[in-house]
PDB file of C-alpha atoms and ligand atoms in Angstrom:
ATOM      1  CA  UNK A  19      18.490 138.618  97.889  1.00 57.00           C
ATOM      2  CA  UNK A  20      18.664 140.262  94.294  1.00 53.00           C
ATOM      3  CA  UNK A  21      17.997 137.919  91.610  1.00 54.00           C
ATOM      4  CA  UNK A  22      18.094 139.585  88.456  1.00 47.00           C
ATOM      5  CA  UNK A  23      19.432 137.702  85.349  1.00 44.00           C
ATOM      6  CA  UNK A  24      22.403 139.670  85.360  1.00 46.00           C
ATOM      7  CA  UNK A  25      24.028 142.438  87.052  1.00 43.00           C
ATOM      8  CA  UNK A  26      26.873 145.233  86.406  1.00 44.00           C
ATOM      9  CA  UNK A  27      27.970 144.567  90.224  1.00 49.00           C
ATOM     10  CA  UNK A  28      31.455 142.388  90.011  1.00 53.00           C
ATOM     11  CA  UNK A  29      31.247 142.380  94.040  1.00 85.00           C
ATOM     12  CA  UNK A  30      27.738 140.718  93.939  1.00 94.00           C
ATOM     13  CA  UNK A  31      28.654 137.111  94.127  1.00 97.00           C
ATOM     14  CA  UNK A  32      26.669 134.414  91.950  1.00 98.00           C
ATOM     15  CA  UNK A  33      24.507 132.024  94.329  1.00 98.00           C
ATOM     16  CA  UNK A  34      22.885 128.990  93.224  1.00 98.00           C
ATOM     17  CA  UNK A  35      20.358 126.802  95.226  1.00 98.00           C
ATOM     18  CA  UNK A  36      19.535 122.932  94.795  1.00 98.00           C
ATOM     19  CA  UNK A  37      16.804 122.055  96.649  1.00 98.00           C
ATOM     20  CA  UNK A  38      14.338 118.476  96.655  1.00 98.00           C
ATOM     21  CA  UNK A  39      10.869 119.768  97.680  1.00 98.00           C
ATOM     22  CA  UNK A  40       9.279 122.282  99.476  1.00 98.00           C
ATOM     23  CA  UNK A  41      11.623 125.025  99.267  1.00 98.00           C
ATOM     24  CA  UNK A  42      11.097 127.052 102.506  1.00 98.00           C
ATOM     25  CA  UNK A  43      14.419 127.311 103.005  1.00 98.00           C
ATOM     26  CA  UNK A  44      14.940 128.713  99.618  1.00 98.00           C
ATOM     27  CA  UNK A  45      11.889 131.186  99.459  1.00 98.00           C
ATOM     28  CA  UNK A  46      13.361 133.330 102.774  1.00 98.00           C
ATOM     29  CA  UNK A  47      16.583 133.254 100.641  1.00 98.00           C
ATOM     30  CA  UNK A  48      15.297 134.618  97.776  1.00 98.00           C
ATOM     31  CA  UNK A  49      12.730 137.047  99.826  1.00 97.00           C
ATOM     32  CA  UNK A  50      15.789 138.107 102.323  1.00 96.00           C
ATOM     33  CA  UNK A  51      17.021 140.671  99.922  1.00 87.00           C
ATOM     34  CA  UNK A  52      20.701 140.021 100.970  1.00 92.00           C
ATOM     35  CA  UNK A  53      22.605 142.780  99.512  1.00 88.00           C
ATOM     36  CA  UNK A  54      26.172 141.235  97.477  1.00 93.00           C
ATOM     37  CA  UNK A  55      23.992 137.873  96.640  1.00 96.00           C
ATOM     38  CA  UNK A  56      22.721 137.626  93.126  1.00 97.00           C
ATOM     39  CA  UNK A  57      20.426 133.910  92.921  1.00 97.00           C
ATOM     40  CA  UNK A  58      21.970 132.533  89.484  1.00 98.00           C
ATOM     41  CA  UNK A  59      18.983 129.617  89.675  1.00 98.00           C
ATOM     42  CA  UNK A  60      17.455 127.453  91.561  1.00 98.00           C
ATOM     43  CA  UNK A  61      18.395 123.334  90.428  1.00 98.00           C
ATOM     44  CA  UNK A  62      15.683 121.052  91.667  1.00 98.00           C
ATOM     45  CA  UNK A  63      16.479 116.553  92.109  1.00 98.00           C
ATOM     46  CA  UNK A  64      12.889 115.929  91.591  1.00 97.00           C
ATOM     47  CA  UNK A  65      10.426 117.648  88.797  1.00 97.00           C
ATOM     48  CA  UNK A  66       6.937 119.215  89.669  1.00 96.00           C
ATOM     49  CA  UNK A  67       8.037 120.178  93.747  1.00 98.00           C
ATOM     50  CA  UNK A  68       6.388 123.241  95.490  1.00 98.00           C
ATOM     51  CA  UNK A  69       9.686 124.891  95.282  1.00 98.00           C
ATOM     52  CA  UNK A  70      10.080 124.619  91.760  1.00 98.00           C
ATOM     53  CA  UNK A  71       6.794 126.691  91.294  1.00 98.00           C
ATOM     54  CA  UNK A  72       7.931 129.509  94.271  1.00 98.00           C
ATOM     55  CA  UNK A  73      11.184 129.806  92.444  1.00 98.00           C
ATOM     56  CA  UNK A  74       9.328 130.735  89.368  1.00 98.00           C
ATOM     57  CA  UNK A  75       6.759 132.917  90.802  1.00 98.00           C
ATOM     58  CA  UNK A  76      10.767 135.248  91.992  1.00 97.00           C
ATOM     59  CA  UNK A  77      10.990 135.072  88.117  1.00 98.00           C
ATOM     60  CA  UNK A  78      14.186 132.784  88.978  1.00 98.00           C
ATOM     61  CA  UNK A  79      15.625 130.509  86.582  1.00 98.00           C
ATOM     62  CA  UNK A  80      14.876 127.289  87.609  1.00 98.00           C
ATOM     63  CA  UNK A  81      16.325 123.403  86.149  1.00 98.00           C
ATOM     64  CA  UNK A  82      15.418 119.950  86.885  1.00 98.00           C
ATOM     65  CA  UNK A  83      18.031 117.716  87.395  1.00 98.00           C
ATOM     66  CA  UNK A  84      16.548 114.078  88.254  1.00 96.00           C
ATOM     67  CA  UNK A  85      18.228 111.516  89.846  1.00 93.00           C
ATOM     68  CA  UNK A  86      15.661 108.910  88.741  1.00 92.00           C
ATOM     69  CA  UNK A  87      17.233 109.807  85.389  1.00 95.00           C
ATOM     70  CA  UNK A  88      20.880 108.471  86.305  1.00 96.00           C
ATOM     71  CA  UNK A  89      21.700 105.121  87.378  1.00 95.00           C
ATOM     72  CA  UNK A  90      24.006 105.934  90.048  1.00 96.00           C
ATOM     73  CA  UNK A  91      25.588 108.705  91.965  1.00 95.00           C
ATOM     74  CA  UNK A  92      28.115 109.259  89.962  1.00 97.00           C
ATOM     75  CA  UNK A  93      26.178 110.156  86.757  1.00 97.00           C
ATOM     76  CA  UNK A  94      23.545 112.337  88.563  1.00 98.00           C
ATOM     77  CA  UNK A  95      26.591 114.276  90.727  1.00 98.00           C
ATOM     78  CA  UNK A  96      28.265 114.761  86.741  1.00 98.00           C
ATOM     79  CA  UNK A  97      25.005 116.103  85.220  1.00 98.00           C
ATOM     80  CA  UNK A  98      24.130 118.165  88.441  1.00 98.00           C
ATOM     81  CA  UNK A  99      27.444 119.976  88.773  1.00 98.00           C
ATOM     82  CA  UNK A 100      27.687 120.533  84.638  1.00 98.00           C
ATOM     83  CA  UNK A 101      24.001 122.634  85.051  1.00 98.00           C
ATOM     84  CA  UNK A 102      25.322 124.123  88.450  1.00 98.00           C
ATOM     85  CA  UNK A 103      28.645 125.216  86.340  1.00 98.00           C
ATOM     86  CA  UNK A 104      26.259 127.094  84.001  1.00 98.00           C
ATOM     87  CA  UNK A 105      26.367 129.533  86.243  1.00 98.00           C
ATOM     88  CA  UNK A 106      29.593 129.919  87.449  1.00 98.00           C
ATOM     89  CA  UNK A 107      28.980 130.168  91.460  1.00 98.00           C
ATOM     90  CA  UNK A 108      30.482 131.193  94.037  1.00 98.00           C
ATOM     91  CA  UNK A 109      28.380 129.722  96.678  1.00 98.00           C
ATOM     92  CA  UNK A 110      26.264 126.559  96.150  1.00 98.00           C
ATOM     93  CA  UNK A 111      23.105 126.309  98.759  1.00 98.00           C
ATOM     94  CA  UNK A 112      21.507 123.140  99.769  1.00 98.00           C
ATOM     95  CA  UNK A 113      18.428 123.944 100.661  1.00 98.00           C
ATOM     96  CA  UNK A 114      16.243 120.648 101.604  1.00 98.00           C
ATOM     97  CA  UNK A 115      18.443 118.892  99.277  1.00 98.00           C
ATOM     98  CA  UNK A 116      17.780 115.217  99.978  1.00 95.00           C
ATOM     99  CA  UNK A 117      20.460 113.258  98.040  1.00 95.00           C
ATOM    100  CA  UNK A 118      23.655 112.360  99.063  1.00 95.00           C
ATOM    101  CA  UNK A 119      26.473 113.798  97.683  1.00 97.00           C
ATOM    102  CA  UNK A 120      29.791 112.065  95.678  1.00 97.00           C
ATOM    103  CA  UNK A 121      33.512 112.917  97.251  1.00 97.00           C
ATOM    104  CA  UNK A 122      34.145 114.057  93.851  1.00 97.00           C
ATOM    105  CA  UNK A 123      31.380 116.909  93.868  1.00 98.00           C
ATOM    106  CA  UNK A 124      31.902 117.825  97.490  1.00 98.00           C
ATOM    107  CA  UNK A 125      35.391 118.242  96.459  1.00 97.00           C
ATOM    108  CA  UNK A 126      34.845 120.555  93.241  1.00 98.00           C
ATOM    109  CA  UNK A 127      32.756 122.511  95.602  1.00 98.00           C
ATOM    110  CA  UNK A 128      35.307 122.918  98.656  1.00 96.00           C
ATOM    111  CA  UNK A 129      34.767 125.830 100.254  1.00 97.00           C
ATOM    112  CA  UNK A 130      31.469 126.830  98.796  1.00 98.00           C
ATOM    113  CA  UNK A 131      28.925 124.404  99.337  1.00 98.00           C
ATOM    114  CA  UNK A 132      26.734 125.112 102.301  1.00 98.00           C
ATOM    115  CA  UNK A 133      24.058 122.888 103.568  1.00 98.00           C
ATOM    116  CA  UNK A 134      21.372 123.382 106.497  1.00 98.00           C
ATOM    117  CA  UNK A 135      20.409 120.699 108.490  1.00 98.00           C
ATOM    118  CA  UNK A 136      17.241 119.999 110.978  1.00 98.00           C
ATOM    119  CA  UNK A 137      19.296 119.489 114.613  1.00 98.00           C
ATOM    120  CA  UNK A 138      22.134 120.814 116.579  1.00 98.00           C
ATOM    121  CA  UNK A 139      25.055 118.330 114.635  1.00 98.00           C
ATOM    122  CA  UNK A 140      27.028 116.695 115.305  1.00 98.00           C
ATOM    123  CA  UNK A 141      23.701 114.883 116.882  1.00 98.00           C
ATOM    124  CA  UNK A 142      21.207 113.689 114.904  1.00 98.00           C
ATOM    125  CA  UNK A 143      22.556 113.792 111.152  1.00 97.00           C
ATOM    126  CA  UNK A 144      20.390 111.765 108.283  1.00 97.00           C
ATOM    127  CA  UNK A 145      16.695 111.837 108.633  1.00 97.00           C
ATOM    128  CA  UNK A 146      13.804 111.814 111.123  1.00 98.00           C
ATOM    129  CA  UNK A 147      15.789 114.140 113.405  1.00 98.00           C
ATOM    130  CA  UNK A 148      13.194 115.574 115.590  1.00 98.00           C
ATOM    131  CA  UNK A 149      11.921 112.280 116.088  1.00 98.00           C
ATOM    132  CA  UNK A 150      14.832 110.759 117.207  1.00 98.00           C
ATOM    133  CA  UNK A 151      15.266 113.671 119.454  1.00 98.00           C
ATOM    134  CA  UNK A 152      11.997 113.734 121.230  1.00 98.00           C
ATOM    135  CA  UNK A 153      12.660 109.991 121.688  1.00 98.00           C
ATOM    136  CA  UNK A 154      16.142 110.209 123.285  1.00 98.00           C
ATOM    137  CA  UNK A 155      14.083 113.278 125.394  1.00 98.00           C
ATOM    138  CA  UNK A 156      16.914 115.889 124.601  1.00 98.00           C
ATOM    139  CA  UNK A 157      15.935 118.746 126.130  1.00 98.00           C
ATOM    140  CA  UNK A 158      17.601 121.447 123.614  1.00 98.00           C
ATOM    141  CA  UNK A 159      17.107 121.051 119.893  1.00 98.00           C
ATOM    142  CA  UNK A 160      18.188 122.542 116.780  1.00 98.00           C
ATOM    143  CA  UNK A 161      19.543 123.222 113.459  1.00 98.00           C
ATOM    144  CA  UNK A 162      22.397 123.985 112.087  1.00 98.00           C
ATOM    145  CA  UNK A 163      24.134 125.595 108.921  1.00 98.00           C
ATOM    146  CA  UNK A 164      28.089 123.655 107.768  1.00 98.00           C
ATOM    147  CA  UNK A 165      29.949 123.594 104.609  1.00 98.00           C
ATOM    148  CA  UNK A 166      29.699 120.348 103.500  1.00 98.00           C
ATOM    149  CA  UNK A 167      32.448 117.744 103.621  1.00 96.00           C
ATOM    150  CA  UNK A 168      32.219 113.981 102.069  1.00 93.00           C
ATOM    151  CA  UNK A 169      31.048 113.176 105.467  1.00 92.00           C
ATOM    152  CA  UNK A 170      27.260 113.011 105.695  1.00 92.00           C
ATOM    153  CA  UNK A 171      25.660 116.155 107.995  1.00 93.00           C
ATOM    154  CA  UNK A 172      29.102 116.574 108.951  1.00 92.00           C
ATOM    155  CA  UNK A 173      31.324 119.590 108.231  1.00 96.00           C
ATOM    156  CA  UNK A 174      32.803 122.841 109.586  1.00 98.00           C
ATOM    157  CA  UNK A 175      29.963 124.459 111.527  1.00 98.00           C
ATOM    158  CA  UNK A 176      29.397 128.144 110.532  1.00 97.00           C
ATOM    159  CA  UNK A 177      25.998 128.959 112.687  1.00 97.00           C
ATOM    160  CA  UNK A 178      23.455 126.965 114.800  1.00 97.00           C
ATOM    161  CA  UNK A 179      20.327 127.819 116.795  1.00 97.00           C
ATOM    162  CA  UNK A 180      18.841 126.373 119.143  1.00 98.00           C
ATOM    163  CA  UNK A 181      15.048 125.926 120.828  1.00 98.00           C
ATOM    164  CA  UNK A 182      13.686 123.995 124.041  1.00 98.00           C
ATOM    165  CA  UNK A 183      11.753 121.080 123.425  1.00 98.00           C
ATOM    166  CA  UNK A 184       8.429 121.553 125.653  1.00 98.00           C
ATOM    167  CA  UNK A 185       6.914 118.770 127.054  1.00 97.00           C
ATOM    168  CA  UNK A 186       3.977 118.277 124.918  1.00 97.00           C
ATOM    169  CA  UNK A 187       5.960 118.929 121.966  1.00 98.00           C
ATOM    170  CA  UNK A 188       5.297 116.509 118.722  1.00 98.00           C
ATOM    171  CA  UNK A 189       7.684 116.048 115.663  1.00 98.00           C
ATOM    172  CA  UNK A 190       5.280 118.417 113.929  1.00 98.00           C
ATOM    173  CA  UNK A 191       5.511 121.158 116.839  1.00 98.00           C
ATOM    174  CA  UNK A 192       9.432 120.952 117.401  1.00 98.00           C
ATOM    175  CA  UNK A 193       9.951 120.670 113.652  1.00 98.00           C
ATOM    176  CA  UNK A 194       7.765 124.287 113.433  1.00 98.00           C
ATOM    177  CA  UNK A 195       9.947 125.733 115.881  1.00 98.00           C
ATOM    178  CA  UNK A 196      13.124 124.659 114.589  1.00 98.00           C
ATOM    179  CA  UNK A 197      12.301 125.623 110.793  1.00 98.00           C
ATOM    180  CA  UNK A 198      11.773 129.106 112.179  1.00 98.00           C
ATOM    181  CA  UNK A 199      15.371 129.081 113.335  1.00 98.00           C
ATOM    182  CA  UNK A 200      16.419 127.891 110.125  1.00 98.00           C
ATOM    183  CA  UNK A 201      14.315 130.858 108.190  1.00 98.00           C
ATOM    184  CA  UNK A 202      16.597 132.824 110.602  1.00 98.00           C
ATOM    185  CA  UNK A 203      19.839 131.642 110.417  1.00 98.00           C
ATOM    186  CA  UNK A 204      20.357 130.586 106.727  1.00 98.00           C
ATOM    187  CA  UNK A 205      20.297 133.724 105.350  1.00 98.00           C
ATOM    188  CA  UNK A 206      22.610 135.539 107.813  1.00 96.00           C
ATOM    189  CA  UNK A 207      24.999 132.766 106.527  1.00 97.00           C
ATOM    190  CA  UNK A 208      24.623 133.021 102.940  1.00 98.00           C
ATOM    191  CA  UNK A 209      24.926 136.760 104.152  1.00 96.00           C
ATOM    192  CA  UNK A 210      27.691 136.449 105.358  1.00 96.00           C
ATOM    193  CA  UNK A 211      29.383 134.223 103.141  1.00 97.00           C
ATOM    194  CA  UNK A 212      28.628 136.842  99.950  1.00 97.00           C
ATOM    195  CA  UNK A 213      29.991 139.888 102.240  1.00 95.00           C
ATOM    196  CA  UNK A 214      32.845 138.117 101.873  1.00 95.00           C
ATOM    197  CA  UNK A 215      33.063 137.676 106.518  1.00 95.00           C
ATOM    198  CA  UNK A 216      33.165 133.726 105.710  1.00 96.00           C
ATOM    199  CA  UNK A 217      35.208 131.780 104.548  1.00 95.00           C
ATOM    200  CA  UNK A 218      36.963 128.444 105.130  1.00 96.00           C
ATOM    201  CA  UNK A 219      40.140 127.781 106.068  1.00 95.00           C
ATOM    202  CA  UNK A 220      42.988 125.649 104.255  1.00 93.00           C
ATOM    203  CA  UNK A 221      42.921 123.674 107.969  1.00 93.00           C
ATOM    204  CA  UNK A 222      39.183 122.444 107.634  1.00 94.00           C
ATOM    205  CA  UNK A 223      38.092 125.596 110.023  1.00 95.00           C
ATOM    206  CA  UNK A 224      35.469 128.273 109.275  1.00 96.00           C
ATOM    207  CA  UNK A 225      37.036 131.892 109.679  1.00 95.00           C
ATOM    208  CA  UNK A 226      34.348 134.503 110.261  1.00 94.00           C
ATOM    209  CA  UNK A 227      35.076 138.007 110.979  1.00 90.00           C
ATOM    210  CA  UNK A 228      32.032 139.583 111.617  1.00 79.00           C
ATOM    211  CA  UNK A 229      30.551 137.793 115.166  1.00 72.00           C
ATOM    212  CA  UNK A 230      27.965 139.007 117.770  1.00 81.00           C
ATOM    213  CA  UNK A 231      28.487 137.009 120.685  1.00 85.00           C
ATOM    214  CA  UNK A 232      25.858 137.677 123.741  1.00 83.00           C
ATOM    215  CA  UNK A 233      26.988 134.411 125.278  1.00 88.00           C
ATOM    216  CA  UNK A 234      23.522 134.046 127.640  1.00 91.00           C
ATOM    217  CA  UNK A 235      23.047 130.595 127.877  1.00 93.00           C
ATOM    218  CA  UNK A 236      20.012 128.994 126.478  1.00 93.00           C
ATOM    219  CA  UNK A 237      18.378 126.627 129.397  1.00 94.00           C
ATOM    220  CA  UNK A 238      15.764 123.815 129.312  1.00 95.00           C
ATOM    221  CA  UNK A 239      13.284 123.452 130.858  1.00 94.00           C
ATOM    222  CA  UNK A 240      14.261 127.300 132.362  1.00 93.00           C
ATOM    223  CA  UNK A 241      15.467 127.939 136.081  1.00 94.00           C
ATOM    224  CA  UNK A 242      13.096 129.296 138.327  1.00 93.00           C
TER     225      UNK A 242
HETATM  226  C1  GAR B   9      14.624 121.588 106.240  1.00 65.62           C
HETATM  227  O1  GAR B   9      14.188 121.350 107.552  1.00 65.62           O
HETATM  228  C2  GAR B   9      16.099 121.278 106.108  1.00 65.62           C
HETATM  229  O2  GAR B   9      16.845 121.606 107.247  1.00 65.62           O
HETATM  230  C3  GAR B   9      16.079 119.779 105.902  1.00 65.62           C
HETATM  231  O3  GAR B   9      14.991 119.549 105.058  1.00 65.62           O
HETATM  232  C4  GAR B   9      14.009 120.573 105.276  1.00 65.62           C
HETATM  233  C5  GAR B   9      13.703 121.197 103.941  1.00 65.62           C
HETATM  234  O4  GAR B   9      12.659 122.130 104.064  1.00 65.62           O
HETATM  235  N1  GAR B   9      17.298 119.307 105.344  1.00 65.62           N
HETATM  236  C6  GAR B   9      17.852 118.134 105.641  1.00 65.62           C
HETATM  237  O5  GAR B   9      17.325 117.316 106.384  1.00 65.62           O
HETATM  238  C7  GAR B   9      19.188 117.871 104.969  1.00 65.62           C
HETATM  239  N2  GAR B   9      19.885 116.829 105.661  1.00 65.62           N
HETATM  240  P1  GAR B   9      12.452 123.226 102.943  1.00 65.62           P
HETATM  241  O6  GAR B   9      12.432 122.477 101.604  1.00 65.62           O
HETATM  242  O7  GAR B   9      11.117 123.799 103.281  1.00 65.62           O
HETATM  243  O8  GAR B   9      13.560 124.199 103.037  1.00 65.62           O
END
């Protein structure tokens, strides 16, 4: 992804990315390259995270915007979507962004707010996902990339991956496996969302335009 300050291209679109820690999510965005995606900044919820300082080793502009600074929701969404309107995006990208979100901001983002979450929704939304899936002993795991909707880890799906969950699998191991899926899929998305492939729909459903579908299934433990 290109992320000069400014660029002569009106096709590129204008991304920014909020993120609430380790950014590893964000670093494959900003190291895909993606051509039509310019990274406007990169607006952090917490000060001094590792993603702050990878953001600013791109040469990206980066901003805090606290929530410990703001008493409730409200004020924090108002203060985070005045910096976010700084630079005029077309796509917002949540990117290990831990807070949750007001109806009113969802709603002045509709259609261009993106989020990635750690399992295959609509299981296993909120936290400690790949716990809660080794517990249940799913046997297929995932992640999954949806515009957001007031509904927490809820939304129109726009790509998912999935991986097997191995029998001597720990959170730590499935959560490695999965975040390589997410490395993969999040920037096809934001790929294809500044091609201009994605898009969604008046009726709450994600039109994309540009689809590979190899339809072999993915089995668990395999067949033999
Ligand atoms: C990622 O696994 C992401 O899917 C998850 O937080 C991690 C952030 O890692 N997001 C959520 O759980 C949102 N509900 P990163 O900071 O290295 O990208």
């Amino acid at each position: 992804m290109k992320h000069r300050p400014e660029s002569g291209n009106t096709t590129e679109k204008s991304v920014v990315i909020l993120i609430s820690g380790r950014g590893s999510n964000m670093q494959v965005l900003l190291e895909a390259e993606l051509p039509c995606c310019r990274i406007a900044a990169v607006i952090s919820s917490k000060a001094d995270v590792p993603g702050l300082d990878i953001a600013m080793q791109h040469g990206i502009t980066t901003q805090v915007v606290a929530h410990r600074d703001h008493p409730d929701r409200e004020s924090f969404d108002a203060a985070l979507a005045a910096t976010i309107d700084l630079y005029q995006p077309d796509l917002v990208v949540l990117a290990g962004f831990m807070r949750i979100l007001t109806s009113n901001f969802v709603a002045h983002y509709q259609g261009r707010l993106i989020n990635i979450h750690p399992s295959l929704l609509p299981s296993y939304g909120g936290l400690d996902t790949h716990e809660r899936a080794l517990r249940d002993g799913v046997k297929i795991h995932g992640c999954t990339v949806h515009f957001v909707t007031p509904d927490l880890d809820h939304g129109p799906i726009i790509i998912q991956a999935a991986v097997p969950v191995l029998m001597d699998d720990t959170p730590a191991t499935l959560e490695e496996r999965v975040l390589r899926e997410e490395h993969r899929i999040y920037p096809q998305a934001v790929r294809w969302f500044c091609s201009g492939y994605l898009s969604l729909e008046a009726n709450g459903r994600v039109l994309l335009n540009r689809m590979k579908q190899p339809g072999a299934a993915l089995i668990a433990p395999g067949l033999e």
